[in-house]
Coordinates of C-alpha atoms and ligand atoms in Angstrom, one line a residue:
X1 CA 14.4 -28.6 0.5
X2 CA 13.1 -25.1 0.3
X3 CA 14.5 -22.4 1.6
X4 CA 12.2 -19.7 2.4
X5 CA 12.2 -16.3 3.5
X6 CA 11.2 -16.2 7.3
X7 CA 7.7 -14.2 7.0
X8 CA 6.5 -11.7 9.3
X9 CA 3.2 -11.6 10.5
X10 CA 4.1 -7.6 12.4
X11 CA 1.8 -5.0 10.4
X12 CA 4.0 -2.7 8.5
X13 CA 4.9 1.2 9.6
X14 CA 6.4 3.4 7.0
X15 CA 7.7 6.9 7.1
X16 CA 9.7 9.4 5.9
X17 CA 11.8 12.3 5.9
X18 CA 12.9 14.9 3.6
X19 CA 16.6 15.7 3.5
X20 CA 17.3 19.0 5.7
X21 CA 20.4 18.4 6.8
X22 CA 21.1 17.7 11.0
X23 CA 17.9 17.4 12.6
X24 CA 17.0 19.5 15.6
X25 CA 15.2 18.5 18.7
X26 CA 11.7 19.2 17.0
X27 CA 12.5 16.7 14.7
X28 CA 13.0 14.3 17.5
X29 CA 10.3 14.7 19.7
X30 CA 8.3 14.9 16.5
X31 CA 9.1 11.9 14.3
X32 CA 12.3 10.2 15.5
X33 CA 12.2 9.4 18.9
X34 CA 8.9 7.7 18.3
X35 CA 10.3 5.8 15.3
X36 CA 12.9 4.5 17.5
X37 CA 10.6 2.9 19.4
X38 CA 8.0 1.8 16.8
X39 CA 11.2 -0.3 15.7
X40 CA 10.4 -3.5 18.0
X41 CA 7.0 -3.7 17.7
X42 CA 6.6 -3.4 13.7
X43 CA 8.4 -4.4 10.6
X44 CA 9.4 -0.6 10.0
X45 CA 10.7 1.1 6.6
X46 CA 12.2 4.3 7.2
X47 CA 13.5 6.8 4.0
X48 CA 15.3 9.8 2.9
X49 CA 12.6 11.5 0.8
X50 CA 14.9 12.8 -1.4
X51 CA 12.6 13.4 -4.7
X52 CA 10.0 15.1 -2.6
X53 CA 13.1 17.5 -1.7
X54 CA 13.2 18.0 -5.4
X55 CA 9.2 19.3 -5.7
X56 CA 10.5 22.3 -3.5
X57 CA 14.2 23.0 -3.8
X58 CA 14.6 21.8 -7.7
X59 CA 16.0 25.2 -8.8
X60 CA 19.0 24.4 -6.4
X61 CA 19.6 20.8 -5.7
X62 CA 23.0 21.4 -4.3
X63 CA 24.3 20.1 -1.0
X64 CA 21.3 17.0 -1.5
X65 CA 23.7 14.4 -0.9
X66 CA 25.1 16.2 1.9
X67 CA 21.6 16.8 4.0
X68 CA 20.7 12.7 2.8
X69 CA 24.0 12.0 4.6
X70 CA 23.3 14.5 7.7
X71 CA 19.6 13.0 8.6
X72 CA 20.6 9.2 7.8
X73 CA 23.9 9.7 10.3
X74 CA 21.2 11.5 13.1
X75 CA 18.8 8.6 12.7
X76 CA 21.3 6.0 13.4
X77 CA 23.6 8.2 16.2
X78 CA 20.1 8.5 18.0
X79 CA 18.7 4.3 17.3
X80 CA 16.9 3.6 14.2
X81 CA 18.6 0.3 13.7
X82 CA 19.4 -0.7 10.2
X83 CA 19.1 -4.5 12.0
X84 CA 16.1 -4.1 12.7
X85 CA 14.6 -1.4 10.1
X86 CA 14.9 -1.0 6.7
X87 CA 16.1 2.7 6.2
X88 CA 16.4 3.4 2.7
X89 CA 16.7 6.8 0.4
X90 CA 13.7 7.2 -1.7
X91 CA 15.3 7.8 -5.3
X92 CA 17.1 4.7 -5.4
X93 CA 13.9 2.8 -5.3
X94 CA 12.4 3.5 -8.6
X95 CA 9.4 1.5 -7.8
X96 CA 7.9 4.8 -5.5
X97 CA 8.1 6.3 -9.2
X98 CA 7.0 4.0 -11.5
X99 CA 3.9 3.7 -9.0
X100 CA 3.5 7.7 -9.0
X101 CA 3.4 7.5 -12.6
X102 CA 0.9 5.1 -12.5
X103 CA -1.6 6.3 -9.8
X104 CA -1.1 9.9 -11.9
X105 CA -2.9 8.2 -14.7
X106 CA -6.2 7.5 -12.4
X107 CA -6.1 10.2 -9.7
X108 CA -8.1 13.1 -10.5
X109 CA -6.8 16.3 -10.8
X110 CA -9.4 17.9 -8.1
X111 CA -8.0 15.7 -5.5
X112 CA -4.8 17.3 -5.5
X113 CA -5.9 20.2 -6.1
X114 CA -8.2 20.1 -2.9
X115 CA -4.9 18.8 -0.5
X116 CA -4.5 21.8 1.8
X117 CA -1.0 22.1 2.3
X118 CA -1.0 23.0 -1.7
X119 CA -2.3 26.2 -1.9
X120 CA -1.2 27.1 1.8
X121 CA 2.7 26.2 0.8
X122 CA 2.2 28.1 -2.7
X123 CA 1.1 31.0 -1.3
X124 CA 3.6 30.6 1.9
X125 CA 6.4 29.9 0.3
X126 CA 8.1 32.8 -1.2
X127 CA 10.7 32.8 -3.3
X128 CA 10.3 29.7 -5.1
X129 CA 8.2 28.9 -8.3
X130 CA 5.9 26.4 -7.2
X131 CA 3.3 26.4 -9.4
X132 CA 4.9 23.2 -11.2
X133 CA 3.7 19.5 -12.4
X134 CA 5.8 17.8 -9.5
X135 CA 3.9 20.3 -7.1
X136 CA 1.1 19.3 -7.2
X137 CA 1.4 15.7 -7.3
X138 CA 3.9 15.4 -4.3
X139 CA 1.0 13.7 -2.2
X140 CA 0.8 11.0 -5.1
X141 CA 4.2 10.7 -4.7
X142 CA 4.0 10.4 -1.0
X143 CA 1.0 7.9 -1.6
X144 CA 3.1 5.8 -3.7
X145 CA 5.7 5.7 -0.7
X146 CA 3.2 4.6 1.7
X147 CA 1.7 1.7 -0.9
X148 CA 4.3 0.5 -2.2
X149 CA 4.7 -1.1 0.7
X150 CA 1.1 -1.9 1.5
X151 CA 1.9 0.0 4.8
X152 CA -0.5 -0.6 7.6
X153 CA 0.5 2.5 9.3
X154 CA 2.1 5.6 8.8
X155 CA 3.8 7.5 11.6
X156 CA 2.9 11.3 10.9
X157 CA 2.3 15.0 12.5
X158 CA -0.9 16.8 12.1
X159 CA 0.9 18.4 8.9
X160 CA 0.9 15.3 7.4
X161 CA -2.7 13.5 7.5
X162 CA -4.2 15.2 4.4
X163 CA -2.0 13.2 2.9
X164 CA -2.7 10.1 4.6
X165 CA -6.4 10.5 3.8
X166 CA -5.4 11.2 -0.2
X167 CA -3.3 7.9 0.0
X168 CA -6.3 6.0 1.5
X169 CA -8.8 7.4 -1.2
X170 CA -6.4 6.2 -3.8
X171 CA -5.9 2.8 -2.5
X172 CA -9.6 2.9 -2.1
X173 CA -10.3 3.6 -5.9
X174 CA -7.5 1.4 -7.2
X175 CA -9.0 -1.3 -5.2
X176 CA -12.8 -0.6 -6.6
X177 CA -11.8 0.1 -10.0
X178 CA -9.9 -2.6 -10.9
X179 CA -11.6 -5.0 -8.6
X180 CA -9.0 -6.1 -6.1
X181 CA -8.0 -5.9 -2.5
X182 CA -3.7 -5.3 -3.2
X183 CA -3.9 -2.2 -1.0
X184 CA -4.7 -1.6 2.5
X185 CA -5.7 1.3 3.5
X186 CA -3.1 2.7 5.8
X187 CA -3.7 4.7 9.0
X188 CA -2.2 7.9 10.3
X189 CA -0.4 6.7 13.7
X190 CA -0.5 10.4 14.9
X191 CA 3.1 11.6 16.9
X192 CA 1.7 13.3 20.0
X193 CA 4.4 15.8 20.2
X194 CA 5.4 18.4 22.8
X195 CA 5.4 21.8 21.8
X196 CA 8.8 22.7 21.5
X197 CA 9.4 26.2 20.5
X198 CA 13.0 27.8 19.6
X199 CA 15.3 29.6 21.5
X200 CA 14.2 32.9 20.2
X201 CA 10.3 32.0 21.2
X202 CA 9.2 31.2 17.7
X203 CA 8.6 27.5 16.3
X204 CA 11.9 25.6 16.1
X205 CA 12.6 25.8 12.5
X206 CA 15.9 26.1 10.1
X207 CA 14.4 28.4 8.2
X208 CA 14.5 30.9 11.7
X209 CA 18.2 29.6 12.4
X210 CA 16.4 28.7 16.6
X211 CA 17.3 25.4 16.8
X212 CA 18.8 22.8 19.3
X213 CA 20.6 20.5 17.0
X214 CA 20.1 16.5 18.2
X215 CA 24.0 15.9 17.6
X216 CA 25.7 19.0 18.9
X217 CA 28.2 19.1 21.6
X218 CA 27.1 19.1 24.7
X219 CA 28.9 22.4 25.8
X220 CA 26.7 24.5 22.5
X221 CA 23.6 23.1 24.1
X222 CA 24.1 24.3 27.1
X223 CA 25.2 27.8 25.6
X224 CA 21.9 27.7 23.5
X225 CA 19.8 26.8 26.4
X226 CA 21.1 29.0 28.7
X227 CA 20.7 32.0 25.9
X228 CA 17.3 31.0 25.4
X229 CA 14.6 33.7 25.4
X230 CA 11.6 33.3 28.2
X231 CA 9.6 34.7 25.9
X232 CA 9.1 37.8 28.7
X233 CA 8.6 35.6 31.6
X234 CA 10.0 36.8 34.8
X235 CA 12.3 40.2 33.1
X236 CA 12.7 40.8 37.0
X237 CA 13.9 38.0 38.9
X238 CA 11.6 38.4 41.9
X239 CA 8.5 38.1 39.7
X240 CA 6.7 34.7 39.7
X241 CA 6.4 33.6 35.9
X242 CA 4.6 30.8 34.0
X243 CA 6.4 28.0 33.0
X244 CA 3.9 26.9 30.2
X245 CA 4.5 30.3 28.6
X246 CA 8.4 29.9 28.6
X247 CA 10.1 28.1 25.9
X248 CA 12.5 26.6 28.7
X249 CA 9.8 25.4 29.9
X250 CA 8.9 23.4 27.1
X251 CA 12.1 22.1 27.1
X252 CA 11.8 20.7 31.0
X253 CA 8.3 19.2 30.1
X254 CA 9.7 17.2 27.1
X255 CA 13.3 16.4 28.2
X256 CA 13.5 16.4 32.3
X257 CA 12.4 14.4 34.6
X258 CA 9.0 14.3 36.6
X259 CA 10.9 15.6 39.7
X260 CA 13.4 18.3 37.7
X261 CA 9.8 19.3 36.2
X262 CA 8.0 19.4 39.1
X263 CA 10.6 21.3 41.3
X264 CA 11.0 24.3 37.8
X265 CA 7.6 24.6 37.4
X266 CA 6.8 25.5 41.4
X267 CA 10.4 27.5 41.3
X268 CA 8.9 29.5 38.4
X269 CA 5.6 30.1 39.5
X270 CA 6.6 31.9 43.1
X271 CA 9.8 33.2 42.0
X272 CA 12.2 30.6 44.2
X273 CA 14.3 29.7 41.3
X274 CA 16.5 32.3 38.8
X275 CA 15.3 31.9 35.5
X276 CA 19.8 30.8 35.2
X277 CA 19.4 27.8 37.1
X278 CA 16.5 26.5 36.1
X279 CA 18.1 26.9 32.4
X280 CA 20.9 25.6 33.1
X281 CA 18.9 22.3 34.9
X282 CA 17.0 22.4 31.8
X283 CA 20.1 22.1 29.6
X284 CA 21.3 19.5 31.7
X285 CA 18.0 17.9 30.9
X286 CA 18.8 18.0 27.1
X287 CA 22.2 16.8 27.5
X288 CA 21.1 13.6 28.7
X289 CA 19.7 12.7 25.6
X290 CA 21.9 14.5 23.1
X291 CA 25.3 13.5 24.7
X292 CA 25.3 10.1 23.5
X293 CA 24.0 11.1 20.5
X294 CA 26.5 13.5 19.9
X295 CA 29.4 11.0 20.6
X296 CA 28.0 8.3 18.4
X297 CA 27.5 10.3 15.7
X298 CA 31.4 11.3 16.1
X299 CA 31.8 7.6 15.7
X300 CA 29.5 7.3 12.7
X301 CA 31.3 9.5 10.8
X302 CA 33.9 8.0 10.8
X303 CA 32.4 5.2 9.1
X304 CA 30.9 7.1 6.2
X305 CA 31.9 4.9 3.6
X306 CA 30.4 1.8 4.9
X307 CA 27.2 3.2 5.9
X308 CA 26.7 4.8 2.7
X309 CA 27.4 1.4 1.2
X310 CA 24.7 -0.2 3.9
X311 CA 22.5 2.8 3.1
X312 CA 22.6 1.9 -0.7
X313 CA 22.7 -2.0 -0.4
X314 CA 19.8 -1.7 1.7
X315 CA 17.6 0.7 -0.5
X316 CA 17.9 -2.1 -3.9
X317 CA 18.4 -5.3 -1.9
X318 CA 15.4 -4.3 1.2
X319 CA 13.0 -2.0 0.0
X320 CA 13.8 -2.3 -3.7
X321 CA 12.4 -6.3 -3.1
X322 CA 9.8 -5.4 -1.5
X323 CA 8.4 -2.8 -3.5
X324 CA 8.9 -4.8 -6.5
X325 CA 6.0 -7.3 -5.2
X326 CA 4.0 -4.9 -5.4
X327 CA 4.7 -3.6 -8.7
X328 CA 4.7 -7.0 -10.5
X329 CA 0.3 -7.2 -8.7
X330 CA 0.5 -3.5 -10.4
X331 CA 1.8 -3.9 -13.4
X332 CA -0.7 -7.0 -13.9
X333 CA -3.6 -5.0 -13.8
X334 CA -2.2 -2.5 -15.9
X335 CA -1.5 -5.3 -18.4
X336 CA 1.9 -4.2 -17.8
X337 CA 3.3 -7.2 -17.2
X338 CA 6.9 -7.8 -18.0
X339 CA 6.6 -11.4 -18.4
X340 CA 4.6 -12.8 -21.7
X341 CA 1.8 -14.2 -19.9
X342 CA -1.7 -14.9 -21.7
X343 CA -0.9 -12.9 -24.4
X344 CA 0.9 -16.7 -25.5
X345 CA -1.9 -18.0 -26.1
X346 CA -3.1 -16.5 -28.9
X347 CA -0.2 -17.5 -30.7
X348 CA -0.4 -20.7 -29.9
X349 CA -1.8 -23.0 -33.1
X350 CA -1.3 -26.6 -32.7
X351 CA -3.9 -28.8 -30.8
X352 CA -1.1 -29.9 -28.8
X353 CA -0.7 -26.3 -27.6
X354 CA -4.2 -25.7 -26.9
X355 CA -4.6 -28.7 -25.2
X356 CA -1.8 -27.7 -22.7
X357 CA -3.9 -24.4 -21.5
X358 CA -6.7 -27.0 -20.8
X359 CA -3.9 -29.2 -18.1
X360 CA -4.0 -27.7 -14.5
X361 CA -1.8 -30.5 -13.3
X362 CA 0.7 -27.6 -12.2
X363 CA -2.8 -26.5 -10.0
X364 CA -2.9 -29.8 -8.0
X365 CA -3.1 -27.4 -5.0
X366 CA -6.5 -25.3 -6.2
X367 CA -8.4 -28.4 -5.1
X368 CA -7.9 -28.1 -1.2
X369 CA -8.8 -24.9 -1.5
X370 CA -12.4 -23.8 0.0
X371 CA -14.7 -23.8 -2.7
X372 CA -15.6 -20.0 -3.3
X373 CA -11.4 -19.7 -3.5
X374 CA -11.2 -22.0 -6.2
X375 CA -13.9 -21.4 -7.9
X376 CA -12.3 -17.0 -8.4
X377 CA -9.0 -18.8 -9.4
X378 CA -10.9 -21.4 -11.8
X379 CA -12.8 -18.4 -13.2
X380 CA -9.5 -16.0 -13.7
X381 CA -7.5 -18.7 -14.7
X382 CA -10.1 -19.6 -17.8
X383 CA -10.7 -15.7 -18.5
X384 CA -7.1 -15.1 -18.6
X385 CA -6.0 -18.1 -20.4
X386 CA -8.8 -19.6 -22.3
X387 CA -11.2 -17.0 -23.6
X388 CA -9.3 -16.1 -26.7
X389 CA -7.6 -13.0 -26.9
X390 CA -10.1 -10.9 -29.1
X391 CA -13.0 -11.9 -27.0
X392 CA -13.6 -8.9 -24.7
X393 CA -15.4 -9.5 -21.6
X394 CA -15.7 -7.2 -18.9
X395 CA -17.8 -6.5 -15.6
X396 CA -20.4 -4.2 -14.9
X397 CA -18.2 -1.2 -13.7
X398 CA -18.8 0.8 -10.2
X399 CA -20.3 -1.8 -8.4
X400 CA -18.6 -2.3 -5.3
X401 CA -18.0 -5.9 -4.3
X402 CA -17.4 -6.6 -0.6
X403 CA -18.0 -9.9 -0.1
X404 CA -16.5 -12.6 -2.2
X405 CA -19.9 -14.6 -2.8
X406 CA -21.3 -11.4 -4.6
X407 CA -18.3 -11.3 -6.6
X408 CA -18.0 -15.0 -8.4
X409 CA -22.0 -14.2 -8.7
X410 CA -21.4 -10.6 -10.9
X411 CA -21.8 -11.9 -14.4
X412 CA -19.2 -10.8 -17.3
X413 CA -20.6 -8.5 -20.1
X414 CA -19.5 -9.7 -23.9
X415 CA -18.7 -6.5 -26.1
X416 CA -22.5 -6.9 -27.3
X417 CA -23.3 -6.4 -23.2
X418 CA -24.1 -9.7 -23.1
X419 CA -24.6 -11.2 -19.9
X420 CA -21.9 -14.5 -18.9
X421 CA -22.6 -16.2 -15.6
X422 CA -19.2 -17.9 -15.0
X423 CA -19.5 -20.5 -12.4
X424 CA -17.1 -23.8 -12.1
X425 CA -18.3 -26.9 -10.7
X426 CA -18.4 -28.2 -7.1
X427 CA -18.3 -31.9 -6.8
X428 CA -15.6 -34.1 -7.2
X429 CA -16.3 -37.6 -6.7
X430 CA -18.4 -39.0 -9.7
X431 CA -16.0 -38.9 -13.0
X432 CA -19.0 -38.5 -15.3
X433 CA -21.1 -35.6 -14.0
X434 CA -20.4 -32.2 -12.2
X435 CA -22.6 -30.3 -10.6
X436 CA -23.5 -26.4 -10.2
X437 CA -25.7 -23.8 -8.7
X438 CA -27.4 -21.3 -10.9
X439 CA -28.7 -18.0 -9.4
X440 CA -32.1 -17.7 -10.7
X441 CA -31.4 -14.7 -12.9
X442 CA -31.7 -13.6 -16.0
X443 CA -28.4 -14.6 -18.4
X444 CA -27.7 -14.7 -21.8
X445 CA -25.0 -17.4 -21.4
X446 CA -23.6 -19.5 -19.2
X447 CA -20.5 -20.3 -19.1
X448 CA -19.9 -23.7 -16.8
X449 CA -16.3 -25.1 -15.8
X450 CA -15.7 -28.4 -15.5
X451 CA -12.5 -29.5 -13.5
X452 CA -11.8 -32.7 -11.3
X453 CA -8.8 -33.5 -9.2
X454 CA -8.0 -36.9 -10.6
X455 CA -7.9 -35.6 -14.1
X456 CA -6.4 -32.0 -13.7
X457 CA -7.7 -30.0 -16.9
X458 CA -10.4 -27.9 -17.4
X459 CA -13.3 -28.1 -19.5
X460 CA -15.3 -25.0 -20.9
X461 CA -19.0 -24.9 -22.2
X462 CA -20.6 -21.7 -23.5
X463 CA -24.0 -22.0 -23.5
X464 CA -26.8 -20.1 -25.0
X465 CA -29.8 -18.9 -23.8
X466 CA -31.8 -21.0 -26.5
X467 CA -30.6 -24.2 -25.0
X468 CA -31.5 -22.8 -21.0
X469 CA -34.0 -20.3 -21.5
X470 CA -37.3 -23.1 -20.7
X471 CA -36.3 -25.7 -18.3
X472 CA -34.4 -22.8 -16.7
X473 CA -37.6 -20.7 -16.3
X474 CA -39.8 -23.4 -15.4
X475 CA -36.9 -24.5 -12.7
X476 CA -37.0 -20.3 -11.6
X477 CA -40.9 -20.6 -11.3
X478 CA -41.2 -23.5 -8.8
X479 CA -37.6 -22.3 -6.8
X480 CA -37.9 -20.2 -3.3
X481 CA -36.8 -16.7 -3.8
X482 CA -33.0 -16.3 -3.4
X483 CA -32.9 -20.1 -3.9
X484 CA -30.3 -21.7 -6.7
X485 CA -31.3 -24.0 -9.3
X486 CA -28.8 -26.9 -9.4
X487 CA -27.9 -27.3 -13.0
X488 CA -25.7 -30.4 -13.7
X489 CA -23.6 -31.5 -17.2
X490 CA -23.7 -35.4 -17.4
X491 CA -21.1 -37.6 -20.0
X492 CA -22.5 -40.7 -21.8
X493 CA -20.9 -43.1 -22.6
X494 CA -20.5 -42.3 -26.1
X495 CA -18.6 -39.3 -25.0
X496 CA -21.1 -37.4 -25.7
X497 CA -22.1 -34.4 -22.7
X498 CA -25.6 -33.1 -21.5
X499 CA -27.5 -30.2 -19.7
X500 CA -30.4 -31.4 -17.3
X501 CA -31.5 -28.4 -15.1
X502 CA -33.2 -29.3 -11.7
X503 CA -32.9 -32.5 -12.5
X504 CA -34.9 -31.9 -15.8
X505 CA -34.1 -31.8 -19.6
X506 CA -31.0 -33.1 -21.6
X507 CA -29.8 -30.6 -23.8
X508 CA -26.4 -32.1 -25.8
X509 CA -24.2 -29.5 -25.5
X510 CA -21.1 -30.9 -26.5
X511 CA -20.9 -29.5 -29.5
X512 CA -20.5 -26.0 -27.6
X513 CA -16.8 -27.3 -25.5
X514 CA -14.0 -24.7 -26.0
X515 CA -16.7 -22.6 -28.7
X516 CA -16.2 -18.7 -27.6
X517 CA -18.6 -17.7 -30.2
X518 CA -21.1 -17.2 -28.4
X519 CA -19.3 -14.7 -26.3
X520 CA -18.0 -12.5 -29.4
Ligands
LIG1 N1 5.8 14.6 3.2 C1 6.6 14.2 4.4 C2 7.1 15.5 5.0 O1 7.3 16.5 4.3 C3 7.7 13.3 4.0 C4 7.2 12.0 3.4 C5 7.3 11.7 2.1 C6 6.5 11.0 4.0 N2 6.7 10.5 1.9 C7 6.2 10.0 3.0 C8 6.0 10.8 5.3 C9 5.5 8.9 3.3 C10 5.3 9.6 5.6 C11 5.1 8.7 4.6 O2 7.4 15.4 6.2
SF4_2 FE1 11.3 30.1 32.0 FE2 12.5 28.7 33.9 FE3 12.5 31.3 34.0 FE4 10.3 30.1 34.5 S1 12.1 30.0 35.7 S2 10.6 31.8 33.2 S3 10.5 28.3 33.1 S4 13.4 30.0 32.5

């Protein structure tokens, strides 16, 4: 019995926050309340983005903890669902790093370079030394979050979809350049978010000290609300104002409802309502949502040890798992691997060894596989495990593959440049002969592999162009364009195994089984 995990088939949302403490009611309308939501219809990751923190604010870290602590205890007071997400702090998921390091090593410098929030926040931003190494590559990092996880989407503001496109172009030249699909490339899921401006009449921001927090009492909402500024709207009373041009306005179209709205904005606009009642409508507005939020989070504190605890379990046992299945694909084609792998091979001396690499009996599966399928596997299994470990073979670089036909058809280059079709046989039934299609190109060795379901090994042939190179031409002259020459290697009975191309010829090529000289 096999117990598995049960598997999701919900595309995957991923976002983030960095750690500022309490969030206000721009962070709700903005990220949060759209999260909360996004919760039932994806498989959702939610983090602390503590490290990015640290590209800003690394001259004075202190109080991190604290703001992790204030945004995780908002998110849950106001619905994110650890049940149902996986909320997570960044830092304790090396993985995001160990991928940042790695993308560093093939992400050119201009890319970063070009992001525009990078010279926008380094000139903006005064007061703070930003000229650093962890600057700059703060969208990697933030590419590495959203990969990691091979995220389908990414819920974002407008600030944010530079960086979404950066993350893309990676995923697009990790993908290219080392010949795989392991990353999607994610989409921006855009927040539309009301404008929602402080109560002074400038952008709700900390750094202005005009914000609504989500989680305060009831009775300092109403005080802030009702000591908003109407950004000059209606200074006399009997003046008709415009309710798009106040900031309490803003709060009635995000927070009240269509008839509260409706009833303000025609109060406002002939001067039938006081600018106090209509605030104090649209604090009632608030209240509705940040009431319960408030009295939960009363409750959640409370708790603090245990959610930590959840927070932390959650971080290694959740997103720590996931992450890592990603990194073991990674550190493969980094030949980072952390398990032995084909490296083995080359240390292994007795023919008893050797034979073993040949036995695919622990493969039984590749057979149902559709042809094209087992053929890649057939092909990466042999490159991986067969060609000895000094023979270098490579393919011809930036060439994009899309389909997978093109792909098994790309020939390897030896170090010499050396051309190596690689193909592996397609029929199974007769035990003494296996059969192949050739494009009719020009190689400088084929490589064909032999494998049948009843015996479960592989068998290798490199063959030199000497031994083609005629029938194979002859065959090209009288094919159709685009048409394959079926190439096929027959056993005798003497155990002895031959080459007949389009049905011609009968080259012995036994002698060249398991020889990788001709691809050194
Ligand atoms: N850079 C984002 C911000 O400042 C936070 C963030 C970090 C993020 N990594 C992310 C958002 C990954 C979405 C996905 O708001
Ligand atoms: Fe602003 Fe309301 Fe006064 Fe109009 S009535 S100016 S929306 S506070």
């Amino acid at each position: 019995m096999r117990e598995s995990a049960p598997t999701t088939s919900l595309k995957r949302v991923l976002s983030g926050m960095r750690p500022t403490g309490k969030l206000h009611l721009g962070n709700y309308m903005g990220a949060l309340a759209n999260w909360v939501k996004l919760q039932d219809k994806y498989e959702c990751y939610f983090f602390i983005a503590d490290w990015h923190a640290l590209t800003t604010d690394y001259a004075d870290p202190g109080k991190l903890q604290q703001k992790t602590i204030d945004v995780v205890l908002d998110w849950l007071a106001a619905g994110l669902d650890p049940t149902k997400s996986t909320i997570f702090i960044q830092s304790h998921v090396r993985q995001h790093a160990e991928l940042h390091l790695l993308f560093s090593m093939m992400t050119p410098l201009g890319w970063l370079e070009r992001v525009p929030t990078y010279k926008e926040q380094q000139e903006n931003i005064k007061g703070k030394d930003l000229s650093t190494y962890g600057f700059l590559g703060y969208p990697l990092l933030q590419a590495a979050d959203i990969l990691v996880y091979r995220s389908d989407y990414v819920p974002v503001g407008q600030d944010q979809v530079a960086h979404v496109e950066l993350t893309r172009e990676v995923a697009r030249r990790f993908n290219s350049m080392y010949r795989t699909q392991l990353f999607p490339e994610p989409e921006a899921l855009l927040t539309p978010s009301p404008k929602l401006t402080g109560t002074d009449g400038r952008k709700m921001s900390k750094s202005y000290g005009n914000t609504i927090g989500l989680s305060e009492a009831p009775a300092v909402v109403n005080y802030k609300v009702l000591s908003m500024s109407t950004s000059g709207q209606r200074i006399r009373q009997t003046d008709p104002g415009d309710p798009d041009l106040c900031p309490v306005g803003d709060l009635h179209k995000a927070f009240s409802s269509p008839e509260v709205l409706a009833d303000t904005q025609r109060g406002c606009r002939n001067a039938t309502i006081r600018c106090e009642f209509c605030k104090i409508l649209a604090g009632n507005s608030v209240c509705s949502v940040t009431e319960p939020i408030y009295h939960q989070r009363i409750k959640l504190e409370s708790r603090i040890e245990e959610i930590w605890e959840q927070l932390r379990d959650d971080s290694i046992q959740k997103a720590a798992k996931k992450a890592e299945e990603t990194m073991k694909s990674v550190r493969i084609v980094f030949d980072l691997s952390h398990d032995l792998g084909s490296v083995r091979r080359h240390f292994l001396l007795t023919p008893e060894q050797k034979k073993g690499l040949r036995d695919l009996s622990t493969h039984a599966d590749w057979w149902d596989l559709a042809p094209d399928e087992r053929s890649r596997l057939l092909r990466d299994y042999w490159k991986t495990n067969l060609v000895p470990y000094d023979v270098q073979l490579s393919q011809e670089s930036n060439r994009v593959f899309t389909t997978a036909e093109r792909e098994l058809e790309e020939p390897f280059l030896t170090s010499k440049k050396k051309r190596v079709f690689v193909t592996t046989s397609r029929d199974v039934m007769q035990p003494d002969k296996w059969e192949f299609e050739i494009p009719a190109k020009t190689y400088e060795i084929w490589t064909l592999l032999c494998w049948r379901a009843q015996d479960k090994t592989i068998r290798d042939f490199a063959i030199p162009q000497k031994l083609f190179s005629l029938d194979f031409s002859l065959a090209k002259k009288s094919s159709k364009k685009n048409e394959k020459i079926p190439v096929r290697i027959l056993r005798s009975e003497g155990n002895r195994f031959f080459l007949s191309i389009a049905g011609k010829g009968g080259q012995d090529i036994t002698e060249f089984e398991g020889d990788y000289e001709p691809l050194r």
